[in-house]
Coordinates of C-alpha atoms in Angstrom, one line a residue:
Chain A
M1 CA 8.4 30.4 8.5
L2 CA 7.5 26.9 8.6
N3 CA 9.3 25.2 11.5
F4 CA 9.2 21.5 11.5
P5 CA 9.8 19.7 14.9
E6 CA 13.5 19.3 15.8
K7 CA 14.9 16.0 14.9
P8 CA 16.0 13.6 17.7
K9 CA 19.7 13.6 18.5
T10 CA 20.2 10.0 17.6
K11 CA 18.0 9.1 14.6
C12 CA 15.6 6.4 15.6
L13 CA 14.0 3.8 13.4
V14 CA 10.4 3.1 14.1
Y15 CA 9.2 0.5 11.6
L16 CA 5.4 0.5 11.3
D17 CA 5.1 -1.1 7.8
H18 CA 4.9 -4.8 8.6
A19 CA 2.2 -5.4 6.0
A20 CA 4.9 -4.4 3.4
T21 CA 7.3 -6.9 4.9
T22 CA 8.6 -8.1 8.2
Y23 CA 12.2 -8.4 9.6
V24 CA 13.4 -12.0 9.9
N25 CA 12.9 -13.4 13.4
E26 CA 16.1 -14.6 15.1
E27 CA 14.8 -18.1 15.7
V28 CA 13.8 -18.3 12.1
K29 CA 17.3 -17.1 11.0
A30 CA 18.9 -19.8 13.3
A31 CA 16.7 -22.5 11.8
M32 CA 17.8 -21.5 8.3
E33 CA 21.5 -21.1 9.0
P34 CA 22.6 -24.8 8.6
F35 CA 21.2 -24.8 5.0
F36 CA 23.4 -22.2 3.5
S37 CA 26.9 -23.6 3.8
D38 CA 26.7 -26.8 5.8
C39 CA 23.8 -28.8 4.6
F40 CA 23.7 -27.1 1.2
A41 CA 23.2 -30.1 -1.0
N42 CA 20.5 -30.5 -3.6
P43 CA 17.5 -32.3 -2.0
S44 CA 17.3 -34.5 -5.1
S45 CA 20.8 -35.9 -4.6
L46 CA 21.0 -39.3 -3.2
Y47 CA 24.1 -39.0 -1.0
A48 CA 23.9 -38.3 2.7
I49 CA 23.9 -34.5 2.7
G50 CA 21.4 -34.6 -0.1
R51 CA 19.1 -36.9 1.9
E52 CA 19.6 -34.6 4.8
A53 CA 18.4 -31.6 2.8
N54 CA 15.5 -33.6 1.5
G55 CA 14.6 -34.6 5.0
A56 CA 14.6 -31.0 6.1
L57 CA 12.5 -30.1 3.1
N58 CA 9.9 -32.7 3.9
D59 CA 9.9 -31.9 7.6
A60 CA 9.1 -28.3 6.7
R61 CA 6.3 -29.6 4.4
R62 CA 4.8 -31.7 7.1
Q63 CA 5.1 -28.8 9.6
V64 CA 3.2 -26.5 7.2
A65 CA 0.7 -29.2 6.3
K66 CA -0.1 -29.7 10.0
I67 CA -0.8 -26.1 10.6
L68 CA -3.0 -25.9 7.6
H69 CA -4.7 -29.1 8.5
A70 CA -3.7 -30.5 5.1
L71 CA -1.7 -33.4 3.8
P72 CA 2.1 -32.9 3.1
Y73 CA 1.8 -33.5 -0.6
N74 CA -0.9 -30.7 -0.8
I75 CA 1.8 -28.2 0.1
I76 CA 3.6 -26.7 -2.9
F77 CA 6.6 -24.4 -2.1
T78 CA 7.0 -21.5 -4.5
G79 CA 9.0 -18.4 -4.9
G80 CA 6.6 -16.2 -2.9
G81 CA 3.1 -15.0 -2.5
T82 CA 2.9 -13.5 -6.0
E83 CA 4.0 -16.7 -7.6
S84 CA 1.5 -18.7 -5.5
D85 CA -1.3 -16.4 -6.6
N86 CA -0.3 -16.7 -10.2
L87 CA 0.0 -20.5 -9.9
A88 CA -3.4 -20.7 -8.4
I89 CA -5.1 -18.5 -10.9
L90 CA -3.3 -19.4 -14.1
G91 CA -2.9 -23.0 -13.1
V92 CA -6.6 -23.5 -12.6
A93 CA -7.6 -21.4 -15.6
R94 CA -5.3 -23.2 -18.0
K95 CA -6.2 -26.7 -16.8
H96 CA -10.0 -26.2 -16.6
Q97 CA -10.7 -23.8 -19.5
D98 CA -12.5 -26.5 -21.4
Y99 CA -15.1 -26.5 -18.7
G100 CA -15.5 -22.8 -18.4
K101 CA -13.8 -19.4 -18.7
H102 CA -15.5 -17.4 -16.0
I103 CA -13.7 -16.4 -12.7
I104 CA -15.1 -14.4 -9.8
T105 CA -13.0 -12.2 -7.5
T106 CA -13.3 -8.9 -5.6
K107 CA -12.3 -5.3 -6.4
I108 CA -9.8 -5.1 -3.5
E109 CA -7.5 -8.0 -4.3
H110 CA -3.7 -7.7 -4.3
H111 CA -2.1 -6.9 -7.7
A112 CA -0.6 -10.4 -7.6
L113 CA -4.1 -11.7 -8.2
I114 CA -5.6 -8.9 -10.3
H115 CA -2.9 -8.8 -12.9
P116 CA -2.9 -12.5 -13.9
L117 CA -6.7 -12.2 -14.2
V118 CA -6.3 -9.2 -16.5
E119 CA -4.0 -11.3 -18.6
L120 CA -6.6 -14.1 -18.7
E121 CA -9.2 -11.6 -19.8
K122 CA -7.0 -10.8 -22.8
Q123 CA -7.1 -14.5 -23.6
G124 CA -10.8 -14.7 -23.7
F125 CA -11.7 -15.4 -20.0
E126 CA -14.4 -13.4 -18.3
V127 CA -13.8 -12.0 -14.8
T128 CA -16.4 -10.7 -12.4
Y129 CA -14.9 -8.2 -9.9
L130 CA -17.3 -8.0 -7.0
D131 CA -18.0 -4.7 -5.2
V132 CA -17.2 -4.4 -1.5
D133 CA -19.0 -2.3 1.1
S134 CA -17.6 0.9 2.6
Q135 CA -15.4 -1.1 5.0
G136 CA -14.2 -3.5 2.3
F137 CA -16.4 -6.5 3.1
V138 CA -17.6 -8.7 0.2
S139 CA -21.0 -10.3 0.7
P140 CA -21.2 -14.1 0.5
K141 CA -24.6 -13.6 -1.0
K142 CA -23.2 -11.5 -3.9
V143 CA -20.5 -14.1 -4.5
M144 CA -23.1 -16.8 -4.9
Q145 CA -25.2 -14.7 -7.1
A146 CA -22.3 -14.2 -9.4
I147 CA -21.8 -17.9 -10.1
R148 CA -22.6 -19.0 -13.6
P149 CA -22.6 -22.5 -15.1
D150 CA -19.1 -21.7 -16.6
T151 CA -17.6 -20.4 -13.4
I152 CA -14.4 -22.4 -12.7
L153 CA -12.8 -20.4 -9.9
I154 CA -13.6 -18.0 -7.1
S155 CA -10.8 -16.1 -5.4
V156 CA -11.4 -13.9 -2.4
M157 CA -8.6 -12.6 -0.2
Y158 CA -8.6 -13.7 3.5
A159 CA -7.5 -10.3 4.8
N160 CA -6.9 -7.1 3.0
N161 CA -3.3 -5.7 3.0
E162 CA -4.3 -2.0 2.9
I163 CA -7.3 -1.7 5.3
G164 CA -7.1 -5.0 7.2
T165 CA -10.7 -6.2 6.3
V166 CA -11.1 -9.9 7.3
E167 CA -13.3 -11.4 4.7
P168 CA -15.9 -14.1 5.6
I169 CA -13.9 -16.9 3.9
A170 CA -15.4 -19.8 5.8
E171 CA -18.9 -18.6 5.1
I172 CA -18.2 -18.2 1.4
G173 CA -16.5 -21.6 1.4
R174 CA -19.5 -23.3 2.9
E175 CA -21.9 -21.7 0.4
I176 CA -19.7 -22.9 -2.5
L177 CA -19.7 -26.5 -1.1
K178 CA -23.5 -26.3 -0.9
Y179 CA -23.7 -25.1 -4.5
R180 CA -21.5 -27.9 -5.8
K181 CA -23.5 -30.5 -3.9
K182 CA -26.8 -29.1 -5.2
H183 CA -25.6 -29.0 -8.8
G184 CA -23.5 -32.2 -8.7
T185 CA -20.4 -30.4 -9.9
E186 CA -16.8 -30.0 -8.7
Y187 CA -16.8 -26.3 -9.8
P188 CA -16.2 -23.6 -9.0
Y189 CA -13.0 -24.0 -7.1
F190 CA -12.2 -21.6 -4.2
H191 CA -8.9 -19.9 -3.7
T192 CA -7.9 -17.4 -1.0
D193 CA -4.8 -15.2 -0.7
A194 CA -3.9 -15.5 3.0
C195 CA -0.6 -13.6 2.9
Q196 CA -1.7 -11.0 5.3
A197 CA -3.8 -13.3 7.4
A198 CA -1.3 -16.1 8.0
G199 CA 0.4 -14.1 10.8
A200 CA -2.8 -13.4 12.8
L201 CA -5.7 -15.7 11.8
E202 CA -6.5 -19.3 11.8
I203 CA -5.5 -20.9 8.5
D204 CA -7.1 -24.3 8.8
V205 CA -8.2 -25.1 5.2
E206 CA -10.8 -27.5 6.4
K207 CA -12.5 -24.8 8.5
L208 CA -12.1 -22.3 5.7
H209 CA -13.4 -24.7 3.0
V210 CA -10.9 -23.6 0.5
D211 CA -9.3 -25.6 -2.4
L212 CA -6.3 -23.3 -2.8
L213 CA -4.6 -21.0 -0.3
T214 CA -1.7 -18.7 -0.8
L215 CA 0.7 -17.6 1.9
N216 CA 4.3 -16.4 2.1
A217 CA 7.1 -16.1 4.5
S218 CA 8.1 -12.4 4.2
K219 CA 5.0 -11.2 5.9
I220 CA 5.3 -13.5 8.9
Y221 CA 8.9 -12.8 10.1
G222 CA 10.3 -15.3 7.6
P223 CA 12.6 -14.8 4.6
K224 CA 11.6 -13.1 1.3
G225 CA 11.2 -15.1 -1.9
V226 CA 9.5 -18.2 -0.5
G227 CA 5.8 -19.0 -0.4
V228 CA 3.3 -21.8 -0.3
L229 CA 0.3 -22.8 -2.4
Y230 CA -1.9 -25.2 -0.7
K231 CA -3.8 -27.3 -3.2
R232 CA -6.6 -29.7 -2.3
R233 CA -6.0 -33.3 -3.2
G234 CA -7.3 -34.3 -6.6
L235 CA -7.5 -30.7 -7.9
Q236 CA -5.6 -30.6 -11.2
I237 CA -3.6 -27.4 -12.1
E238 CA -1.2 -26.6 -14.8
P239 CA 2.3 -25.6 -13.6
L240 CA 3.8 -22.2 -14.5
I241 CA 7.4 -23.4 -14.4
Y242 CA 8.6 -26.6 -16.2
G243 CA 11.9 -28.4 -15.5
G244 CA 13.2 -31.0 -13.2
G245 CA 9.7 -31.9 -11.8
Q246 CA 10.2 -30.7 -8.2
E247 CA 7.2 -30.0 -6.0
M248 CA 5.0 -32.7 -7.4
K249 CA 5.8 -31.5 -10.9
L250 CA 4.0 -28.2 -10.1
R251 CA 7.0 -26.0 -9.5
S252 CA 10.3 -27.1 -11.0
G253 CA 13.6 -25.8 -9.9
T254 CA 16.0 -26.8 -7.1
E255 CA 14.2 -26.2 -3.8
N256 CA 15.1 -23.1 -1.7
V257 CA 15.8 -25.3 1.3
S258 CA 16.9 -22.6 3.7
G259 CA 13.9 -20.4 2.7
I260 CA 11.5 -23.3 3.0
V261 CA 12.8 -24.3 6.4
G262 CA 12.6 -20.6 7.4
L263 CA 9.0 -20.4 6.2
A264 CA 7.9 -23.4 8.2
K265 CA 9.6 -22.1 11.3
A266 CA 8.1 -18.6 10.9
L267 CA 4.6 -20.0 10.3
E268 CA 4.9 -22.2 13.4
L269 CA 6.0 -19.3 15.5
V270 CA 3.4 -16.8 14.4
Q271 CA 0.6 -19.3 14.7
K272 CA 1.7 -20.4 18.1
H273 CA 1.9 -16.8 19.5
K274 CA -1.0 -15.3 17.5
N275 CA -3.5 -14.9 20.3
T276 CA -1.2 -13.1 22.6
E277 CA 0.3 -11.0 19.8
N278 CA -3.2 -10.2 18.4
T279 CA -4.4 -8.9 21.8
K280 CA -1.3 -6.9 22.3
T281 CA -1.2 -5.3 18.9
R282 CA -4.9 -4.6 18.8
E283 CA -4.7 -2.7 22.0
L284 CA -1.7 -0.7 20.6
V285 CA -3.7 0.1 17.5
R286 CA -6.6 1.2 19.5
Y287 CA -4.4 3.4 21.6
F288 CA -2.8 4.8 18.5
W289 CA -6.1 5.6 16.8
G290 CA -7.3 7.2 20.1
C291 CA -4.2 9.5 20.1
I292 CA -4.7 10.3 16.4
Q293 CA -8.3 11.3 16.9
K294 CA -7.5 13.4 19.9
E295 CA -4.5 15.2 18.5
I296 CA -5.3 15.6 14.8
A297 CA -8.5 17.2 13.4
K298 CA -10.2 15.9 10.4
V299 CA -9.1 12.3 10.3
W300 CA -11.0 9.4 8.8
L301 CA -10.7 5.7 9.6
N302 CA -10.4 3.6 6.5
G303 CA -11.6 0.0 6.7
P304 CA -13.6 -1.8 9.4
E305 CA -13.7 -0.5 13.0
I306 CA -10.9 -1.8 15.2
G307 CA -12.0 -5.3 16.4
E308 CA -12.4 -8.9 15.3
K309 CA -13.1 -8.1 11.7
R310 CA -10.0 -6.1 11.1
L311 CA -6.4 -7.4 11.1
P312 CA -5.2 -6.6 14.6
N313 CA -2.0 -4.8 13.4
N314 CA -3.6 -2.5 10.8
L315 CA -4.4 1.1 11.1
N316 CA -5.3 3.0 7.9
F317 CA -6.7 6.5 8.0
S318 CA -7.0 9.6 5.9
I319 CA -5.8 13.0 7.1
L320 CA -7.7 15.6 5.1
D321 CA -6.1 18.5 3.3
V322 CA -2.6 17.0 3.2
E323 CA -1.0 14.6 0.8
G324 CA 0.2 11.2 1.8
E325 CA 3.6 11.1 0.1
A326 CA 4.6 14.5 1.6
L327 CA 3.6 13.1 5.1
L328 CA 5.6 9.9 4.4
L329 CA 8.7 11.9 3.5
Y330 CA 8.5 14.0 6.6
L331 CA 7.9 11.0 8.8
D332 CA 10.9 9.3 7.1
A333 CA 13.1 12.3 8.2
Y334 CA 12.3 11.3 11.8
G335 CA 12.9 7.6 11.0
I336 CA 9.2 6.6 10.9
C337 CA 8.3 4.0 8.2
C338 CA 4.7 3.7 7.0
S339 CA 2.8 3.6 3.7
T340 CA 0.2 5.6 1.9
G341 CA -2.6 5.0 -0.7
S342 CA -1.7 8.2 -2.4
A343 CA -1.2 8.2 -6.2
C344 CA 2.2 9.8 -5.9
T345 CA 3.8 6.6 -4.6
S346 CA 2.1 4.3 -7.2
I347 CA 3.5 3.6 -10.6
S348 CA 0.1 4.1 -12.2
L349 CA -0.4 7.5 -10.5
E350 CA -3.8 6.4 -9.5
P351 CA -4.7 6.3 -5.8
S352 CA -5.3 3.0 -4.0
H353 CA -7.8 0.8 -5.8
V354 CA -8.8 -0.6 -2.5
L355 CA -9.8 2.7 -1.0
S356 CA -11.6 3.6 -4.2
A357 CA -13.5 0.3 -4.2
C358 CA -14.7 1.2 -0.7
G359 CA -16.1 4.4 -2.1
L360 CA -13.5 6.7 -0.7
P361 CA -13.2 9.8 -3.0
Y362 CA -9.8 10.4 -4.5
E363 CA -9.1 13.5 -2.5
Y364 CA -9.5 11.5 0.7
S365 CA -7.3 8.6 -0.6
H366 CA -4.4 11.0 -1.4
G367 CA -4.2 11.8 2.3
S368 CA -4.2 8.2 3.5
L369 CA -1.6 6.6 5.8
R370 CA -1.2 3.0 6.7
F371 CA 0.6 1.9 9.8
T372 CA 1.0 -1.8 10.3
L373 CA 2.4 -2.9 13.6
G374 CA 4.7 -5.8 14.4
H375 CA 5.8 -8.0 17.2
C376 CA 8.6 -5.6 18.3
N377 CA 6.5 -2.5 18.5
S378 CA 5.5 -1.0 21.8
K379 CA 3.6 2.0 23.2
K380 CA 6.9 3.8 23.0
D381 CA 6.9 3.6 19.2
I382 CA 3.4 5.0 19.1
D383 CA 4.3 7.8 21.4
Y384 CA 7.3 8.6 19.2
V385 CA 5.1 8.9 16.1
M386 CA 2.6 11.1 18.1
K387 CA 5.5 13.4 19.1
Y388 CA 6.0 14.3 15.4
L389 CA 3.0 13.5 13.3
P390 CA 0.5 16.1 14.6
S391 CA 2.9 18.9 14.1
I392 CA 3.9 17.7 10.6
V393 CA 0.3 17.7 9.7
E394 CA -0.2 21.1 11.2
K395 CA 2.7 22.5 9.1
L396 CA 1.5 20.9 5.9
R397 CA -2.0 22.3 6.5
E398 CA -0.5 25.7 6.9
I399 CA 0.5 25.7 3.3
S400 CA -2.5 23.7 1.9
P401 CA -5.0 25.5 -0.3
V402 CA -7.5 22.7 0.3
N403 CA -10.2 22.6 3.0
L404 CA -12.2 19.4 2.5
P405 CA -15.4 18.6 4.5
L406 CA -14.9 15.7 6.9
D407 CA -18.4 14.4 6.1
F408 CA -18.6 12.7 2.7
K409 CA -22.3 13.7 2.4
D410 CA -21.1 17.3 1.8
N411 CA -19.0 15.8 -0.9
K412 CA -21.8 13.8 -2.6
H413 CA -20.6 10.4 -1.3
S414 CA -23.5 9.5 0.8
Q415 CA -22.8 5.8 1.2
Y416 CA -20.3 6.8 3.9
Q417 CA -21.5 7.2 7.5
L418 CA -19.4 9.2 9.9
K419 CA -17.7 6.8 12.3
Chain B
M1 CA 16.8 0.4 16.3
T2 CA 19.0 3.0 14.8
A3 CA 18.1 4.3 11.4
K4 CA 20.5 4.1 8.5
T5 CA 21.0 6.8 5.9
A6 CA 20.5 5.1 2.6
Q7 CA 19.9 6.3 -0.9
I8 CA 17.5 4.6 -3.2
K9 CA 19.2 3.6 -6.4
D10 CA 17.7 2.7 -9.7
K11 CA 19.1 -0.1 -11.9
D12 CA 21.8 2.1 -13.3
G13 CA 23.0 3.0 -9.9
N14 CA 21.5 6.5 -9.9
S15 CA 19.8 7.9 -6.9
W16 CA 16.1 7.5 -7.4
L17 CA 14.6 10.0 -5.1
Y18 CA 15.0 13.7 -4.7
S19 CA 18.0 16.0 -5.2
D20 CA 19.4 17.9 -2.3
I21 CA 17.8 21.1 -3.7
V22 CA 14.4 19.4 -3.7
R23 CA 14.9 18.2 -0.2
E24 CA 16.1 21.6 0.9
H25 CA 13.0 23.3 -0.5
F26 CA 10.7 20.5 0.7
F27 CA 11.9 20.8 4.3
H28 CA 12.4 24.6 4.2
P29 CA 9.9 26.0 1.8
R30 CA 10.0 29.7 1.0
H31 CA 7.5 32.5 0.2
M32 CA 4.5 30.4 1.1
L33 CA 1.3 31.9 2.4
L34 CA 0.5 30.4 5.8
N35 CA -3.1 29.8 6.6
S36 CA -2.7 31.0 10.1
E37 CA -1.2 34.4 9.2
D38 CA -3.5 37.3 8.5
F39 CA -2.0 38.2 5.2
D40 CA -3.7 40.9 3.1
L41 CA -4.0 39.7 -0.5
T42 CA -5.4 43.0 -1.8
G43 CA -3.6 43.8 -5.1
Y44 CA -2.5 40.2 -5.6
Y45 CA -3.6 38.1 -8.6
E46 CA -4.4 34.5 -8.1
G47 CA -3.7 31.5 -10.3
R48 CA -5.1 28.1 -9.2
V49 CA -4.4 24.8 -10.9
G50 CA -5.1 21.1 -10.2
S51 CA -7.5 19.7 -7.6
P52 CA -7.3 17.6 -4.5
A53 CA -8.9 14.7 -6.4
C54 CA -5.9 14.7 -8.8
G55 CA -3.5 14.7 -5.9
D56 CA -2.0 18.1 -6.5
E57 CA -3.5 21.6 -6.1
M58 CA -1.4 24.7 -6.3
V59 CA -2.2 28.4 -5.9
I60 CA 0.1 31.3 -6.7
W61 CA -0.6 34.9 -5.9
V62 CA 1.5 37.6 -7.6
K63 CA 1.7 41.3 -7.0
I64 CA 2.7 43.2 -10.1
D65 CA 4.2 46.7 -10.2
N66 CA 5.4 48.3 -13.4
E67 CA 5.1 45.1 -15.4
K68 CA 7.4 43.4 -12.8
I69 CA 6.5 40.8 -10.2
S70 CA 7.2 42.5 -6.9
D71 CA 5.8 39.7 -4.6
C72 CA 4.8 36.2 -4.9
K73 CA 3.0 33.8 -2.5
W74 CA 1.9 30.2 -2.9
Q75 CA 0.2 27.3 -1.3
T76 CA 0.4 23.7 -2.4
F77 CA -1.5 20.5 -1.6
G78 CA 0.7 17.7 -3.0
C79 CA 3.7 15.5 -2.7
G80 CA 7.3 16.4 -1.8
S81 CA 8.3 17.6 -5.3
A82 CA 5.1 19.6 -5.7
I83 CA 5.9 21.6 -2.6
A84 CA 9.5 22.0 -3.6
S85 CA 8.8 23.0 -7.1
T86 CA 6.3 25.7 -6.1
S87 CA 8.8 27.0 -3.5
I88 CA 11.7 27.2 -6.0
L89 CA 9.4 28.8 -8.6
A90 CA 8.6 31.6 -6.2
E91 CA 12.2 32.1 -5.5
M92 CA 13.0 32.2 -9.3
V93 CA 10.2 34.7 -9.9
L94 CA 11.4 37.0 -7.1
E95 CA 15.2 37.0 -7.5
N96 CA 17.0 40.0 -9.0
E97 CA 14.3 42.3 -7.9
G98 CA 11.6 40.3 -9.6
M99 CA 10.9 38.9 -13.1
T100 CA 9.3 41.1 -15.7
L101 CA 6.0 39.8 -17.0
V102 CA 7.7 39.0 -20.3
E103 CA 10.3 36.8 -18.5
A104 CA 7.7 35.2 -16.2
K105 CA 5.6 34.2 -19.2
Q106 CA 8.5 32.3 -20.6
V107 CA 9.1 30.1 -17.5
T108 CA 8.8 26.5 -18.5
P109 CA 8.5 23.3 -16.5
Q110 CA 12.1 22.5 -17.7
D111 CA 13.4 25.7 -16.1
I112 CA 11.9 24.6 -12.8
I113 CA 13.2 21.0 -13.1
K114 CA 16.7 22.4 -13.9
R115 CA 16.7 24.6 -10.9
L116 CA 15.7 21.7 -8.7
G117 CA 18.6 19.7 -9.9
G118 CA 16.4 17.3 -11.7
L119 CA 13.3 15.3 -10.7
P120 CA 12.5 11.6 -10.9
P121 CA 10.7 11.2 -14.3
R122 CA 7.4 10.1 -12.8
K123 CA 7.4 13.3 -10.6
I124 CA 7.6 15.7 -13.5
H125 CA 3.9 16.3 -13.8
C126 CA 3.9 18.0 -10.4
S127 CA 6.3 20.7 -11.4
I128 CA 4.4 21.4 -14.6
L129 CA 1.6 22.7 -12.5
G130 CA 3.6 25.4 -10.8
D131 CA 4.3 27.3 -14.1
Q132 CA 0.7 26.9 -15.1
A133 CA -0.5 28.5 -11.9
L134 CA 1.9 31.4 -12.5
Q135 CA 0.6 31.9 -16.1
K136 CA -2.9 31.9 -14.8
A137 CA -2.1 34.5 -12.2
I138 CA -0.5 36.7 -14.9
Q139 CA -3.5 36.2 -17.2
N140 CA -5.7 37.3 -14.4
Y141 CA -3.7 40.4 -14.0
E142 CA -3.7 41.2 -17.7
S143 CA -7.5 40.6 -18.2
Q144 CA -8.2 42.9 -15.3
N145 CA -5.8 45.6 -16.3
K146 CA -6.4 46.0 -20.0

């Protein structure tokens, strides 16, 4: 018989999937509240409550601009991170295609970035997808080597959503500036998707040397369906949505005032508390990984080692000989929420493109689990997971016909070193 | 926080995930071969399909007496429905004192899906492996007992 651990008497919820989305912070909720039914007017209306809504909108814009070290009219509010990425990519491509049709990016970007690029390829654009190393890092040198005279845009994510790799954005940005100066050109422009980074890292666009930056509220304890695209002054882009001309004519449609106010509040809070939160979560992640290594045999850390170059809340590892979706379903039975890079949970039935780009063989990707911690998590949550995960793994291994070597070298993937 | 019991629904309002039967077999699989038990597979015929790189690998061992399957064991590396479908296949094969080889050869993926009370469409490839493993095991028996 296969006896799984007994379930707790009262079912607990241990949410460890904050990279998927976060709950909305109470303070953020309170800031949003007045804009649902009290100050509900259209910010374009001239009467008092319209002006009030407009005031709140522009306060939010200034607040976000200040954190990004930008000017208020460089802040475009959108319908989320995906829309911001689309606006950046398609907006630049459509406006500047007469100059060139080449774009550079990496193999580990979010689908919100890869898919608009795939569409552009169908329309005659050329895209270079840069390789990353085994921990997911892109080399600034390789970025620069990929630039051609017709390159109009470079897009590299700030931090990876699956494995937490923090990319050297400032370094790449500086190199691009040097290139432009040397060649007397304004191209290529530089975009970064900072959706995962905004909650933990500095997002000063002057220090990052980016022309465009994407972030959204739903990853930083704000509401879903609202995002920002920062766009450097003077950079022309084509809008995706036409209409009443809101957001400097770059994103028409009545502004989502409550959402925007919530985003600004959420961004302010995460940025204000990032240092204390980062230290706390990184220690928890370190503790978690320590427990995993101690109690589960044949585990493999995906992404950079736990430290400055990895998002503090991210833990992604592969458990060999078992499959991620099965693990996920068992964990769910105990109220534990996390993600996997296994093919079974993807629509394409292909395992994670990020893990594959890092050189992880498919059979290792299928057993990957991603835990992303949040502000509310404590050691108690980790201990709760550790109460069940090791025995779930043990049971699944009991019925697994697979016995993979832990070392990739035995599996002809020599670029990997044992950590 | 206290967890809620919620069903995932598709756009037509149908439950997206697994049927109760799938869940039952997933959480309480039957007739599997445990790696820790010292089970003697002498006289059993093996059928192995899939690979860990594909995300699913299944092995079925059958014992055949008088053209009837008298025992069946299995192991699966794969997702929830892969585990459940192999478990229910073993149950199907063994009930009513065991399927005859003629019957066993006629088991289709649809039979397994039906017994499971349906599967989400994108999960169907998993259960197709189970019957292939069974056919391979029978082929093994037949080629060795001609």
